[in-house]
Steps between C-alpha positions, in 0.01 A plus 500: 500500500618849454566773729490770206095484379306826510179534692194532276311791574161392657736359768416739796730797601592374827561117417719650245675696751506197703681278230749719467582512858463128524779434223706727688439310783608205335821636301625629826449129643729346233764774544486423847553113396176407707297343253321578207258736652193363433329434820667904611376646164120368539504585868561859415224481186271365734576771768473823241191346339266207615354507199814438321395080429198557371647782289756277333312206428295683267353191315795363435557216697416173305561257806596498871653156601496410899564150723741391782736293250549562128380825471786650379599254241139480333480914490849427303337253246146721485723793441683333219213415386318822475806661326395365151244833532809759605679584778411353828541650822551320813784448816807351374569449897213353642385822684154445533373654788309838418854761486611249230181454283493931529866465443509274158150707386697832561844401335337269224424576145171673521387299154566191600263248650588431940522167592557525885593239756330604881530379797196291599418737842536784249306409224164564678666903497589512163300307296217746506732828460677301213148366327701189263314304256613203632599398869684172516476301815764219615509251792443664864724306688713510842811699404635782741255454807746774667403826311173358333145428593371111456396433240087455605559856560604607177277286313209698648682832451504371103148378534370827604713649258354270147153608565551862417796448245473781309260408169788456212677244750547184423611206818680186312498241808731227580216303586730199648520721816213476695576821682537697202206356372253559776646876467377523152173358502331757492717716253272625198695375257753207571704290257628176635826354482593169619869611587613197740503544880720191709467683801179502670537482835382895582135326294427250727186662640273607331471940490146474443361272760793375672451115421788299418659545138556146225730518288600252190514411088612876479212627609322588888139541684429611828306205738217698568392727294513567123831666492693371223763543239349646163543400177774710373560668125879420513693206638870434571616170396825334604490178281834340668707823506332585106301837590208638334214755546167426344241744485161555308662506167804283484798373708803668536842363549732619783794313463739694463483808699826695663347475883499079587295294638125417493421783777625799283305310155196462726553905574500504116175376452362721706675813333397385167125426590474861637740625172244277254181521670481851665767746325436289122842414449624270237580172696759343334739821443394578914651155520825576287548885680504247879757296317705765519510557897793381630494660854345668758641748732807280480342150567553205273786794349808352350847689513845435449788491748806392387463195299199384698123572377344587819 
């Protein structure tokens, strides 16, 4: 993203003022060698204009991506995705907490399309300041109990949140999550993605009646009452390490792709079920562009030292 793009002018006096302070901020930060001042430069946009989010997002933000694991990596693929239509804006860093979604909206190319990771406490904040078309929704599951609610809690916090999505917004639903999936129920318009989900022991009670959860043959029910996984639009397959998505018109094959492993190709099927079915991308070059992602914020990166590839 660039530093260097001009403000349009229906951009409001005072958030302009304020992102001009804020990249300040952040310049001074990495002379200073603390960082790359994102969090410091959105703190100070935030602080000279509250309004500044909602200012910046302007329409322009095709998806927000948010889980405990893998949220990072599938904004990555989505966002390679979404660059067959222009530039792309999103975090190159993984700041996704409100002063970096203000931060990469401020600094990024004002005609380009934002694909944002955020935080899963945070997303209830900016998903309504932000208004994407499409909101893409991982597993919920125990990751850093230390600084973060459980994750009960912040299903609720998104279920609240789905039933007054903004109208253009679009929820695509890893549907193998029970958690995420009782969030989204009642989300007015949901696409369904059977994304893969071998951890589920945060789902075994039931968030709607609090009966005991069954799980098994890829799919799961609650005991009691009629809470169960629905039929999704897109699968993930792992045919014996062969990967594949298949969605309503055609199968798509993953092998292939620069991240490894069958969690980051079942984060591609969700990215490309929310790039085909919500943003009407062309599948198979979204497919190709995620090819191309070798890294993310260092992980999986390969570099050499010496004669060793490390």
């Amino acid at each position: 993203t660039s530093s260097l793009c001009p403000m349009p002018a229906k951009i409001p006096a005072r958030t302009r003022a304020a992102v001009a302070a804020g990249r300040a901020a952040s310049a001074l930060s990495r002379l200073a060698g603390r960082g790359e001042g994102l969090v410091v430069g959105g703190k100070v946009m935030q602080r000279l204009s509250p309004t500044a989010l909602s200012d910046l997002a302007d329409d322009r933000v095709a998806a927000l991506v948010s889980a405990t694991n893998g949220k990072s990596s599938t904004t990555r693929l989505l966002a390679a995705a979404v660059s067959q239509g222009g530039p792309v804006v999103t975090q190159e860093t993984g700041a996704n907490m409100t002063d970096g979604v203000l931060s990469a909206l401020a600094y990024g190319a004002r005609r380009g399309q934002a694909v944002l990771e955020v935080d899963e406490a945070y997303l209830p904040i900016i998903l309504p300041q932000t208004r994407p078309r499409a909101v893409l929704l991982g597993a919920l599951t125990r990751d850093q109990l230390d600084r973060m609610n459980e994750v009960a809690m912040v299903a609720r916090k998104w279920r609240t949140m789905l039933q007054t999505v903004p109208a253009q917004t679009t929820a695509v639903v890893n549907c193998d999550d029970p958690i995420v999936t009782w969030a989204a129920r009642r989300a007015p318009r949901v696409i369904w993605v059977a994304a893969g989900q071998k951890w589920n022991a945060d789902a075994s009670v039931c968030l709607e009646c609090g009966a005991l959860m069954r799980f098994g043959d890829g799919t799961w029910a609650c005991t009691e009452c009629d809470n169960a996984r629905p039929e999704p639009s897109w699968r993930f397959v792992d045919d014996h390490g062969s990967y594949s998505a298949q969605g309503p018109q055609g199968s798509y094959d993953l092998n292939g792709l620069g991240l490894p492993g069958w969690f980051n190709a079942a984060n591609a099927t969700a990215a490309l079920a929310a790039a085909t079915d919500v943003l009407g991308l062309d599948p198979t070059e979204s497919v190709g562009r995620m090819r191309g992602v070798t890294a993310v914020s260092g992980r999986y990166e390969v570099r050499r030292i010496g004669a060793l590839d490390v």
